[in-house]
Tab-separated table of C-alpha atoms and ligand atoms in Angstrom:
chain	number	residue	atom	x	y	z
Q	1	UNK	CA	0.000	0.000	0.000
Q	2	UNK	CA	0.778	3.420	-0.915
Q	3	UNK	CA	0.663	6.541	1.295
Q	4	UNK	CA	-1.504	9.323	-0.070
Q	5	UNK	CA	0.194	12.615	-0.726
Q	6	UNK	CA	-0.155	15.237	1.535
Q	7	UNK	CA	-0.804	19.130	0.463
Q	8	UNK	CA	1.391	20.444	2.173
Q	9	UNK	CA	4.200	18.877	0.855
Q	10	UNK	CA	2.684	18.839	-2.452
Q	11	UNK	CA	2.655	22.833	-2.692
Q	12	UNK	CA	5.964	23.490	-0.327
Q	13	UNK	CA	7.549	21.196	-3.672
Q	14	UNK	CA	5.639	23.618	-6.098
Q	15	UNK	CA	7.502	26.616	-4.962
Q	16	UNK	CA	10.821	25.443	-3.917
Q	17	UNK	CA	13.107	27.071	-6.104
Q	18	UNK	CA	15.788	24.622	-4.356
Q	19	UNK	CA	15.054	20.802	-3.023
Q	20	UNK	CA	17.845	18.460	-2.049
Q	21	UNK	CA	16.892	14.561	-2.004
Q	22	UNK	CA	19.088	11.838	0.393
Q	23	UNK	CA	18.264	8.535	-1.119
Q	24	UNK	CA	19.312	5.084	0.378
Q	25	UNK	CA	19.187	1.095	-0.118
Q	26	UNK	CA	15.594	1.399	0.086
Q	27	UNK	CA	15.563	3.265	-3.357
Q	28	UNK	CA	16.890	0.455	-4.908
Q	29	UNK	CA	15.274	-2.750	-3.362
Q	30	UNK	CA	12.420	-2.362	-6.334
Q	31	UNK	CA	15.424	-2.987	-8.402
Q	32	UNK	CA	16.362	-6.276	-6.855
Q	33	UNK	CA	19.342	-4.979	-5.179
Q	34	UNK	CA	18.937	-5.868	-1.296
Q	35	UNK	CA	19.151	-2.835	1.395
Q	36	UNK	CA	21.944	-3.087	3.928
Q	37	UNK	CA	19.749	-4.103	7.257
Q	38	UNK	CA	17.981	-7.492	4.956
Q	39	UNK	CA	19.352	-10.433	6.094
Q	40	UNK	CA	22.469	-11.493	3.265
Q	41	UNK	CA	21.008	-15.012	1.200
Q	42	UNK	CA	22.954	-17.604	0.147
Q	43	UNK	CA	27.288	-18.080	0.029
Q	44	UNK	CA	27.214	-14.581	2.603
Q	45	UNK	CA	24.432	-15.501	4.487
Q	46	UNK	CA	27.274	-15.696	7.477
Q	47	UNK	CA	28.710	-12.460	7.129
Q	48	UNK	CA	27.001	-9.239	8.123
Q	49	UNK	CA	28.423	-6.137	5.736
Q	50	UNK	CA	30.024	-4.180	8.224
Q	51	UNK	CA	32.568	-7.366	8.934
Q	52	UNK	CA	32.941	-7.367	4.982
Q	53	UNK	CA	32.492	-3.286	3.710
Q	54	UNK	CA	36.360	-2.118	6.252
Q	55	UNK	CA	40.064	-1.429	5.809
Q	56	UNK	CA	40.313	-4.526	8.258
Q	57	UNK	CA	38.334	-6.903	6.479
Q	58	UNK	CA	40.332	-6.057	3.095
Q	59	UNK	CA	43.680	-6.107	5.093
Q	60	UNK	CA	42.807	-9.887	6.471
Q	61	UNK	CA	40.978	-11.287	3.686
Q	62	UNK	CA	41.474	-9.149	0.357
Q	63	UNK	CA	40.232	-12.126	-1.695
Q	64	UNK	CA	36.612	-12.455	0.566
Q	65	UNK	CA	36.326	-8.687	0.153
Q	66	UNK	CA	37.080	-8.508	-3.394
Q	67	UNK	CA	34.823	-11.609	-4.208
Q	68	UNK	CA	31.671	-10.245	-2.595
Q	69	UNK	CA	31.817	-6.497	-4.175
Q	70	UNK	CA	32.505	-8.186	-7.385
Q	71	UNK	CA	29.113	-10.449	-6.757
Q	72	UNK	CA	27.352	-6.841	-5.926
Q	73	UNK	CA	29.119	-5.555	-8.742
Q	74	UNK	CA	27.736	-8.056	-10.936
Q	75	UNK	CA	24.398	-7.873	-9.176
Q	76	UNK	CA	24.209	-3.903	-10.115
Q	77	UNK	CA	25.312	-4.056	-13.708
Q	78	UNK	CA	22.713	-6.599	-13.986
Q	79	UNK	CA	19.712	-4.548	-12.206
Q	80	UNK	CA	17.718	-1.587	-13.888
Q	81	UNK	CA	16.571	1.681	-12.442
Q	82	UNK	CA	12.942	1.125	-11.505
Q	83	UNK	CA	10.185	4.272	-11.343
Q	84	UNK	CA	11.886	5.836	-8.598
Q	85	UNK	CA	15.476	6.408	-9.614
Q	86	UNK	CA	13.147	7.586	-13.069
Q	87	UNK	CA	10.908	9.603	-10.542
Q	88	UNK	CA	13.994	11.473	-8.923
Q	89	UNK	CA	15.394	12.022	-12.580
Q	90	UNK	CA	12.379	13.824	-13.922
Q	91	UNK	CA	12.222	15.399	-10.975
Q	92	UNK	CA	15.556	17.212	-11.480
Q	93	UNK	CA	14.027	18.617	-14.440
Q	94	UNK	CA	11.045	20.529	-12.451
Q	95	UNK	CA	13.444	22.387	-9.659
Q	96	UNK	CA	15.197	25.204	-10.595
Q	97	UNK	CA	18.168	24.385	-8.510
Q	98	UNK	CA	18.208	20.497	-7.803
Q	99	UNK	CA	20.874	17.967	-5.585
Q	100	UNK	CA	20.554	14.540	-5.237
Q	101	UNK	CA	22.226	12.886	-2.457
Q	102	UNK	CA	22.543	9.281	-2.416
Q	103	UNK	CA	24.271	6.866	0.027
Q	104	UNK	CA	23.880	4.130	-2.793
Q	105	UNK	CA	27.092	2.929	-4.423
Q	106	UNK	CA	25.108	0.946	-7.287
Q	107	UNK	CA	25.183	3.466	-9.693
Q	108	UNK	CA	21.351	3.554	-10.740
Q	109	UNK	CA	20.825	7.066	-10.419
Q	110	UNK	CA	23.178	7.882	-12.963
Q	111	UNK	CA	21.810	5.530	-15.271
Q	112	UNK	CA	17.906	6.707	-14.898
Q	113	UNK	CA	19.033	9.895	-16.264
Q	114	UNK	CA	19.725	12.069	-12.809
Q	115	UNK	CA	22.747	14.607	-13.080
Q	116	UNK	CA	23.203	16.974	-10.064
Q	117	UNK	CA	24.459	13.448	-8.143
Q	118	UNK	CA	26.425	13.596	-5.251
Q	119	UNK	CA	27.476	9.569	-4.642
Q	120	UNK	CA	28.590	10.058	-0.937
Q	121	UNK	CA	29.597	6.321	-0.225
Q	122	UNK	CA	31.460	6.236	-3.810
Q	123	UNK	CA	30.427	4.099	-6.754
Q	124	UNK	CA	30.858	-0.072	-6.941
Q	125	UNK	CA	31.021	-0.379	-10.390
Q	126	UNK	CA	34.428	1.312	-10.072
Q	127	UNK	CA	37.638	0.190	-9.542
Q	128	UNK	CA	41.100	2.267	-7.769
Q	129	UNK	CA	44.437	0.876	-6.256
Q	130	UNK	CA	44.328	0.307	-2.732
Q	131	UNK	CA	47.942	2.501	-2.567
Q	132	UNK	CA	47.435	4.947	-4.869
Q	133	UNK	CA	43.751	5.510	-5.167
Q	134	UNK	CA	44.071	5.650	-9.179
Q	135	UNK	CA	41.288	4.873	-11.336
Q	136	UNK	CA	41.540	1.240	-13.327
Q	137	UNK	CA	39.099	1.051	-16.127
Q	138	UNK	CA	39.824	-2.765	-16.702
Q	139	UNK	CA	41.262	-5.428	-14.750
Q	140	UNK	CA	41.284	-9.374	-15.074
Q	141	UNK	CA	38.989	-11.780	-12.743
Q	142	UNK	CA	41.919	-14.449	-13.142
Q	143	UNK	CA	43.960	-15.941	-10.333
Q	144	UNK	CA	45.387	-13.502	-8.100
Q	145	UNK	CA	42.007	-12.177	-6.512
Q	146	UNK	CA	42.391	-8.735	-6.157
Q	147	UNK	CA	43.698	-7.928	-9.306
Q	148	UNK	CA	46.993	-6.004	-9.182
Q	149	UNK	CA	46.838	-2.341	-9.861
Q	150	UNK	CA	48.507	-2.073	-13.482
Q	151	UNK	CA	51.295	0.495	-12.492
Q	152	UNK	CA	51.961	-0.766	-8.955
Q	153	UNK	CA	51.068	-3.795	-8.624
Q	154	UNK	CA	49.110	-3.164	-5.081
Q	155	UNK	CA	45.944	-4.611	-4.509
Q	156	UNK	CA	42.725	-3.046	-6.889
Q	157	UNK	CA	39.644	-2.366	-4.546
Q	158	UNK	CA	36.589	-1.413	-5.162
Q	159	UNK	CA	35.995	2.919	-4.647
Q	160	UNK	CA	33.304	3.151	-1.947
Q	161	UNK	CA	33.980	4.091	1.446
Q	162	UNK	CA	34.394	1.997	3.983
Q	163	UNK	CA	33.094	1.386	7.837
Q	164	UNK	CA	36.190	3.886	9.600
Q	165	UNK	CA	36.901	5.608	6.405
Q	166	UNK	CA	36.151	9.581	5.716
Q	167	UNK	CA	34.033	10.495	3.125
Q	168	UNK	CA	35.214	12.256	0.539
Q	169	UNK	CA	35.438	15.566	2.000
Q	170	UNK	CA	34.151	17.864	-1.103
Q	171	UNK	CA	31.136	15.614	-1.207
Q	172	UNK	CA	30.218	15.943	1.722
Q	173	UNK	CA	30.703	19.621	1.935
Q	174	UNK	CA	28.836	20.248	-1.100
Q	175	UNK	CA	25.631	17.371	0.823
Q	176	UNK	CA	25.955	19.601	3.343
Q	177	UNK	CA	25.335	22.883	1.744
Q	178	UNK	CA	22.878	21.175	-0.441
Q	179	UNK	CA	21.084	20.593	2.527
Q	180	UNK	CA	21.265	24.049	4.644
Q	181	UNK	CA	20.502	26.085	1.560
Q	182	UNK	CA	16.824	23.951	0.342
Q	183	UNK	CA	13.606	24.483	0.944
Q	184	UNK	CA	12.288	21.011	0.599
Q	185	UNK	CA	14.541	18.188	1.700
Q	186	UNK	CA	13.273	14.562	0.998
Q	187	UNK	CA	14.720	11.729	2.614
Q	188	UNK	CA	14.045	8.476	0.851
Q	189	UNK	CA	14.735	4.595	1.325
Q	190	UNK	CA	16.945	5.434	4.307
Q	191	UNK	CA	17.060	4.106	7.750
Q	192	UNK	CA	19.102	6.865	9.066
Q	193	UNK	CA	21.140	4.933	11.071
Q	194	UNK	CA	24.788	5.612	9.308
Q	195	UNK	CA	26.121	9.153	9.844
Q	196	UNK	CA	27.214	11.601	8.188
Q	197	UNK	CA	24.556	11.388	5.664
Q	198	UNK	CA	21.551	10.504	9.062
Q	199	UNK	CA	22.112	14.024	9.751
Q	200	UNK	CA	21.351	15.821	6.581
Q	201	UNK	CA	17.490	15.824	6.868
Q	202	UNK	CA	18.009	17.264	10.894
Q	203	UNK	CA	20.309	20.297	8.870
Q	204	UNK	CA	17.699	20.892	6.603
Q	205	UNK	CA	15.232	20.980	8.904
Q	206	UNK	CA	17.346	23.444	11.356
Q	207	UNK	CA	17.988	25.440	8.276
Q	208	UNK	CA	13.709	25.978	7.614
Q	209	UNK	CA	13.106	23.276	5.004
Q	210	UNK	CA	10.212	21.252	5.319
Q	211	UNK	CA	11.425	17.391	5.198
Q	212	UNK	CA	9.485	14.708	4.139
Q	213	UNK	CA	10.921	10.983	4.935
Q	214	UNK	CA	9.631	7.993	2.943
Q	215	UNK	CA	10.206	4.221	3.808
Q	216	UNK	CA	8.753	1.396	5.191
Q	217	UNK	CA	9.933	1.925	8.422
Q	218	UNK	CA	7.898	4.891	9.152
Q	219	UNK	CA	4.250	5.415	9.927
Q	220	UNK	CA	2.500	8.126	7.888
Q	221	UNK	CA	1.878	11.390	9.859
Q	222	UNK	CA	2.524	14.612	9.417
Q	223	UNK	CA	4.136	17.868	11.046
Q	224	UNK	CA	4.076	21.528	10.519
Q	225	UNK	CA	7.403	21.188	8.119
Q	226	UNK	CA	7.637	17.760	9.010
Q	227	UNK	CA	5.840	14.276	6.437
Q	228	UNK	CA	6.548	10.539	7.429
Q	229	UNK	CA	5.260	8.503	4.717
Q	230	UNK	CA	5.090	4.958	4.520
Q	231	UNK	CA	5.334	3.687	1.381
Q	232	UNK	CA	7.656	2.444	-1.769
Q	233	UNK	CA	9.625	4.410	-3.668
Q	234	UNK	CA	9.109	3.336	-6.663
Q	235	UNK	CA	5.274	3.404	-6.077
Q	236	UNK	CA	5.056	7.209	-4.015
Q	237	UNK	CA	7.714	9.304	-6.061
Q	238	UNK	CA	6.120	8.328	-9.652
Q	239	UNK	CA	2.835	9.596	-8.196
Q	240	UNK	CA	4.473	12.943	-6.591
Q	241	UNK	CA	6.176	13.946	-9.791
Q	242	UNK	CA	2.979	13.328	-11.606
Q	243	UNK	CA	0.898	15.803	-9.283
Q	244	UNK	CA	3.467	18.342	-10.098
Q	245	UNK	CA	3.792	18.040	-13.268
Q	246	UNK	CA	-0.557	18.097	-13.208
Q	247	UNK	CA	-0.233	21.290	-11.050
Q	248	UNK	CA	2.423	22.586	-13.783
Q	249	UNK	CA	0.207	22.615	-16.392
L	301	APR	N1	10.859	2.078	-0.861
L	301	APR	C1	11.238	2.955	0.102
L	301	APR	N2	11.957	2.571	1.182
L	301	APR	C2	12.279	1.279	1.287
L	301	APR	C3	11.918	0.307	0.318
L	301	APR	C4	11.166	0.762	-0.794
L	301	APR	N3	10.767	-0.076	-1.771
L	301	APR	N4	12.412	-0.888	0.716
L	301	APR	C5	13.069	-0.677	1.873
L	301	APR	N5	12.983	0.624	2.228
L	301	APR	C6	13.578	1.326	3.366
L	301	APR	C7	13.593	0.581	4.670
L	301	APR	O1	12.356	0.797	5.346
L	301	APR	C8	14.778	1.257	5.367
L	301	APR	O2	14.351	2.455	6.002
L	301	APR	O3	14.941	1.539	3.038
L	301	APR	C9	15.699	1.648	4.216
L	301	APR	C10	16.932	0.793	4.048
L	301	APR	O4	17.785	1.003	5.135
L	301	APR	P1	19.275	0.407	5.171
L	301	APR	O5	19.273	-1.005	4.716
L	301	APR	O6	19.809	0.738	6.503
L	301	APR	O7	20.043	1.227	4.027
L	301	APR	P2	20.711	2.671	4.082
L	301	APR	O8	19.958	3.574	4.988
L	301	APR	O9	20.927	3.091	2.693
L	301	APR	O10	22.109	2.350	4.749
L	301	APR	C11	23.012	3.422	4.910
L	301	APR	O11	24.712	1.956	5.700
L	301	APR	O12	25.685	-0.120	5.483
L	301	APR	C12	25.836	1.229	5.225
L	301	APR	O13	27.150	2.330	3.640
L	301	APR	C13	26.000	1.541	3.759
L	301	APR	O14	25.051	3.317	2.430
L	301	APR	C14	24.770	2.349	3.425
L	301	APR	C15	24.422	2.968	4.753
């Protein structure tokens, strides 16, 4: 089931001149791509991600590490966007000045057509040495698992960040400003549990945005400023971008 739209957040979206959007696992699952907090099926089903996603974990088992981003990997390049990541895209379109945040490393965003993308936790389908954090286009899945960086010979690894890593600091900067300068801020497919990027809809709302958060852990109810709703992604923001572009007309 679907939550209904509410008004409010239906005209503060109509005259926002700026809106800022955090997006997280949740954004994706319609795309087959499990969030973070599912249980992990099959050959991982004994590992939880933060023992696998660490400078520690690569350090004593490079090979595990590598193996299970390259399964993602593989996973992501095989998914599609679905109506949300579209949703968000056309979105962009309709706000005169428009960021999209996403904690997602799987790339879809960029693929349903959305352009003003900050990717705070990196990209998967990308590959840099482990030394000297230079980009490698191509690399061989052949015996020596990870593949050795072609001008070093370090260790390749995949460029997302890591439990106990920064983020990359001009990302974040920019998420951050993103967030303190909007009027609407909508929080999406995120539990909110991971910080930096759990803070950005508290900024926003500090700052005088209204904030709407959609996900299936909420209940729908609403604020002055302030929407919960429960719902899908891929089911809620096709219908919200539809009203406004109804309301556009
Ligand atoms: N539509 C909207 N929300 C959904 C959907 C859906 N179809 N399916 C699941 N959700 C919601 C869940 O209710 C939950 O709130 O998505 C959220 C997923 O939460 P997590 O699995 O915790 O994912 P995320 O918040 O992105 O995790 C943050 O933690 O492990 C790290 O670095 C990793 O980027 C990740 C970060």
């Amino acid at each position: 089931m679907s939550a209904s739209l509410p008004t409010g957040l239906i005209t503060a979206l109509q005259s926002a001149r700026n809106v800022a959007v955090l997006t997280g696992a949740g954004v994706s699952a319609e795309s087959g791509i499990p969030t973070f907090r599912d249980a992990q099926s099959g050959l991982w089903a004994k590992y939880s991600p933060e023992e696998l996603a660490s400078p520690a974990a690569f350090r004593r088992n490079p090979r595990l590490v590598w193996e299970w981003y390259a399964m993602r990997r593989a996973a992501v390049l095989a998914a599609q966007p679905n109506p949300g990541h579209v949703a968000l895209a056309q979105l962009e379109q309709l706000v005169p000045h428009f960021t999209l945040i996403t904690q997602n490393v799987d790339g879809l965003h960029a693929r349903a057509g959305s352009r003003a993308l900050i990717e705070l936790h990196g990209n998967i389908t990308k590959v840099r040495c482990s030394v000297e954090g230079t980009f490698c286009s191509t690399w061989a899945e052949g015996e020596e698992l990870p593949p050795p960086c072609p001008t070093c010979g370090a260790p390749l690894r995949p460029h997302v960040v890591w439990f106990g890593e920064q983020l990359p600091l001009d990302a974040l900067q920019q998420a951050w400003i993103a967030a303190e300068e909007c009027e609407v801020f909508l929080s999406i497919g995120t539990s909110g549990l991971v910080e930096p990027a759990a803070s950005l809809p508290r900024v926003a709302y500090s700052h005088g945005a209204t904030v709407a958060v959609l996900n299936l852990d909420v209940n729908t109810r609403s604020e002055a400023r302030l929407f919960y709703l429960h719902g899908r992604s891929g089911e809620v923001l096709p219908q919200l971008v539809e009203r406004l572009m109804e309301e556009q007309q």
